[in-house]
mmCIF file of N, CA and C in Angstrom:
data_model
loop_
_atom_site.group_PDB
_atom_site.id
_atom_site.type_symbol
_atom_site.label_atom_id
_atom_site.label_comp_id
_atom_site.label_asym_id
_atom_site.label_seq_id
_atom_site.Cartn_x
_atom_site.Cartn_y
_atom_site.Cartn_z
ATOM 1 N N MET A 9 34.687 -2.514 -8.187
ATOM 2 C CA MET A 9 34.033 -4.230 -8.143
ATOM 3 C C MET A 9 32.734 -4.102 -7.383
ATOM 4 N N THR A 10 31.698 -4.828 -8.530
ATOM 5 C CA THR A 10 30.392 -4.829 -8.217
ATOM 6 C C THR A 10 29.891 -6.256 -7.636
ATOM 7 N N ARG A 11 29.620 -6.370 -6.813
ATOM 8 C CA ARG A 11 28.933 -7.744 -5.895
ATOM 9 C C ARG A 11 27.445 -7.750 -6.393
ATOM 10 N N LEU A 12 26.879 -8.853 -6.569
ATOM 11 C CA LEU A 12 25.411 -8.721 -6.765
ATOM 12 C C LEU A 12 25.248 -9.925 -5.581
ATOM 13 N N LEU A 13 24.170 -9.697 -4.926
ATOM 14 C CA LEU A 13 23.365 -10.406 -4.020
ATOM 15 C C LEU A 13 21.830 -11.051 -4.096
ATOM 16 N N PHE A 14 21.982 -12.121 -4.244
ATOM 17 C CA PHE A 14 20.352 -12.955 -4.610
ATOM 18 C C PHE A 14 20.003 -13.191 -3.677
ATOM 19 N N LEU A 15 18.885 -12.835 -2.810
ATOM 20 C CA LEU A 15 18.426 -13.358 -1.451
ATOM 21 C C LEU A 15 17.299 -14.246 -2.281
ATOM 22 N N ASN A 16 16.644 -15.185 -1.525
ATOM 23 C CA ASN A 16 15.305 -16.203 -1.803
ATOM 24 C C ASN A 16 14.369 -15.310 -0.858
ATOM 25 N N GLN A 17 13.644 -14.211 -1.409
ATOM 26 C CA GLN A 17 13.039 -13.707 -0.533
ATOM 27 C C GLN A 17 11.482 -13.267 -1.187
ATOM 28 N N GLN A 18 10.507 -13.474 -0.661
ATOM 29 C CA GLN A 18 9.387 -12.822 -1.432
ATOM 30 C C GLN A 18 9.099 -11.370 -1.203
ATOM 31 N N ILE A 19 8.902 -10.855 -2.438
ATOM 32 C CA ILE A 19 8.081 -9.494 -2.131
ATOM 33 C C ILE A 19 6.492 -9.516 -2.240
ATOM 34 N N THR A 20 6.218 -8.574 -1.296
ATOM 35 C CA THR A 20 4.890 -8.467 -1.311
ATOM 36 C C THR A 20 4.607 -7.151 -1.660
ATOM 37 N N ILE A 21 3.356 -6.650 -2.388
ATOM 38 C CA ILE A 21 3.016 -5.275 -2.435
ATOM 39 C C ILE A 21 1.485 -4.963 -1.696
ATOM 40 N N ARG A 22 1.559 -3.951 -1.153
ATOM 41 C CA ARG A 22 0.025 -3.575 -0.861
ATOM 42 C C ARG A 22 -0.250 -2.142 -0.950
ATOM 43 N N VAL A 23 -1.539 -2.153 -1.424
ATOM 44 C CA VAL A 23 -2.096 -0.568 -2.211
ATOM 45 C C VAL A 23 -3.337 -0.219 -1.435
ATOM 46 N N GLY A 24 -3.044 0.962 -0.813
ATOM 47 C CA GLY A 24 -4.409 1.263 -0.279
ATOM 48 C C GLY A 24 -5.344 2.454 -1.624
ATOM 49 N N ARG A 25 -6.424 1.983 -1.852
ATOM 50 C CA ARG A 25 -7.015 3.146 -2.833
ATOM 51 C C ARG A 25 -7.965 3.786 -2.179
ATOM 52 N N TYR A 26 -8.116 5.036 -2.578
ATOM 53 C CA TYR A 26 -9.310 6.016 -1.888
ATOM 54 C C TYR A 26 -9.872 6.636 -3.126
ATOM 55 N N PHE A 27 -11.513 6.284 -3.367
ATOM 56 C CA PHE A 27 -12.067 6.486 -4.467
ATOM 57 C C PHE A 27 -12.778 8.145 -4.059
ATOM 58 N N VAL A 28 -12.242 8.868 -5.268
ATOM 59 C CA VAL A 28 -12.712 10.871 -4.678
ATOM 60 C C VAL A 28 -14.213 11.019 -5.271
ATOM 61 N N LYS A 29 -14.963 10.616 -4.170
ATOM 62 C CA LYS A 29 -16.408 11.083 -4.164
ATOM 63 C C LYS A 29 -16.941 12.616 -3.950
ATOM 64 N N ASP A 30 -16.207 13.259 -3.270
ATOM 65 C CA ASP A 30 -16.303 14.862 -2.750
ATOM 66 C C ASP A 30 -14.889 15.836 -3.370
ATOM 67 N N LEU A 31 -14.864 16.285 -4.114
ATOM 68 C CA LEU A 31 -13.835 16.997 -4.501
ATOM 69 C C LEU A 31 -13.699 17.972 -3.538
ATOM 70 N N SER A 32 -14.120 18.426 -2.610
ATOM 71 C CA SER A 32 -14.003 19.598 -1.844
ATOM 72 C C SER A 32 -13.115 18.880 -0.680
ATOM 73 N N ILE A 33 -12.624 17.890 -0.784
ATOM 74 C CA ILE A 33 -11.861 17.310 0.332
ATOM 75 C C ILE A 33 -10.350 17.529 0.092
ATOM 76 N N PRO A 34 -9.586 17.988 0.899
ATOM 77 C CA PRO A 34 -8.229 18.360 0.386
ATOM 78 C C PRO A 34 -7.505 17.017 0.118
ATOM 79 N N VAL A 35 -6.563 17.445 -0.698
ATOM 80 C CA VAL A 35 -5.982 16.020 -1.049
ATOM 81 C C VAL A 35 -5.079 15.107 -0.281
ATOM 82 N N ASN A 36 -4.506 15.942 0.579
ATOM 83 C CA ASN A 36 -3.397 15.556 1.669
ATOM 84 C C ASN A 36 -4.779 14.599 2.504
ATOM 85 N N VAL A 37 -5.948 14.624 2.893
ATOM 86 C CA VAL A 37 -6.851 14.218 3.329
ATOM 87 C C VAL A 37 -7.209 12.702 2.527
ATOM 88 N N MET A 38 -7.184 13.082 1.541
ATOM 89 C CA MET A 38 -7.287 11.400 0.510
ATOM 90 C C MET A 38 -6.415 10.692 0.614
ATOM 91 N N TYR A 39 -5.101 11.266 0.452
ATOM 92 C CA TYR A 39 -4.214 10.569 0.808
ATOM 93 C C TYR A 39 -3.862 9.733 2.021
ATOM 94 N N ASP A 40 -4.098 10.562 3.523
ATOM 95 C CA ASP A 40 -4.067 9.751 4.652
ATOM 96 C C ASP A 40 -5.192 8.778 4.707
ATOM 97 N N ARG A 41 -6.570 8.795 3.763
ATOM 98 C CA ARG A 41 -7.200 7.876 3.774
ATOM 99 C C ARG A 41 -6.872 6.627 3.067
ATOM 100 N N ALA A 42 -6.154 7.086 2.229
ATOM 101 C CA ALA A 42 -5.567 5.441 1.053
ATOM 102 C C ALA A 42 -4.255 5.170 1.902
ATOM 103 N N ILE A 43 -3.645 5.738 2.640
ATOM 104 C CA ILE A 43 -2.897 5.438 3.617
ATOM 105 C C ILE A 43 -3.595 4.449 4.564
ATOM 106 N N LEU A 44 -4.678 4.918 5.261
ATOM 107 C CA LEU A 44 -5.472 4.130 6.456
ATOM 108 C C LEU A 44 -5.727 2.436 5.675
ATOM 109 N N ALA A 45 -6.384 2.795 4.413
ATOM 110 C CA ALA A 45 -6.854 1.799 3.939
ATOM 111 C C ALA A 45 -6.000 0.490 3.707
ATOM 112 N N GLU A 46 -4.441 1.140 3.436
ATOM 113 C CA GLU A 46 -3.303 0.052 3.449
ATOM 114 C C GLU A 46 -3.132 -0.469 4.361
ATOM 115 N N PHE A 47 -3.281 0.192 5.603
ATOM 116 C CA PHE A 47 -2.507 -0.353 6.572
ATOM 117 C C PHE A 47 -3.841 -1.283 7.441
ATOM 118 N N SER A 48 -5.017 -0.640 6.850
ATOM 119 C CA SER A 48 -6.289 -2.159 7.461
ATOM 120 C C SER A 48 -6.276 -3.351 6.681
ATOM 121 N N ILE A 49 -5.093 -3.675 5.772
ATOM 122 C CA ILE A 49 -5.120 -4.881 5.293
ATOM 123 C C ILE A 49 -3.562 -5.319 5.360
ATOM 124 N N GLN A 50 -2.781 -4.954 6.509
ATOM 125 C CA GLN A 50 -1.606 -5.236 7.100
ATOM 126 C C GLN A 50 -1.811 -6.502 7.798
ATOM 127 N N ASP A 51 -0.796 -7.546 7.647
ATOM 128 C CA ASP A 51 -0.666 -8.744 7.638
ATOM 129 C C ASP A 51 -1.480 -9.838 7.726
ATOM 130 N N GLN A 52 -2.386 -9.013 6.325
ATOM 131 C CA GLN A 52 -3.581 -10.052 5.751
ATOM 132 C C GLN A 52 -2.597 -10.591 4.367
ATOM 133 N N TYR A 53 -2.023 -11.464 4.303
ATOM 134 C CA TYR A 53 -1.297 -11.717 3.016
ATOM 135 C C TYR A 53 -1.931 -12.461 1.953
ATOM 136 N N ASP A 54 -3.208 -12.516 1.938
ATOM 137 C CA ASP A 54 -4.025 -13.114 1.064
ATOM 138 C C ASP A 54 -4.867 -11.782 0.352
ATOM 139 N N LEU A 55 -4.771 -10.720 0.638
ATOM 140 C CA LEU A 55 -5.060 -9.374 0.124
ATOM 141 C C LEU A 55 -4.306 -8.538 0.131
ATOM 142 N N HIS A 56 -4.144 -7.615 -1.407
ATOM 143 C CA HIS A 56 -3.295 -6.824 -1.608
ATOM 144 C C HIS A 56 -3.744 -5.535 -1.929
ATOM 145 N N VAL A 57 -5.187 -4.946 -1.956
ATOM 146 C CA VAL A 57 -5.778 -3.849 -2.377
ATOM 147 C C VAL A 57 -6.791 -3.678 -1.566
ATOM 148 N N ALA A 58 -6.632 -2.532 -0.974
ATOM 149 C CA ALA A 58 -7.578 -2.045 -0.096
ATOM 150 C C ALA A 58 -8.236 -0.650 -0.804
ATOM 151 N N GLU A 59 -9.853 -0.886 0.087
ATOM 152 C CA GLU A 59 -10.389 0.487 -0.501
ATOM 153 C C GLU A 59 -10.824 1.137 1.144
#
């Protein structure tokens, strides 16, 4: 038996972007910087993309 549950919830998507300027930086550091950008807009519901 499959039961569907519909909740009246709003989903907000946040994205952190890191623009590659120096190719010598390791990918894991680039990823960490994108995550830090995402965290910088946490609790700011009017912003969805951070750089």
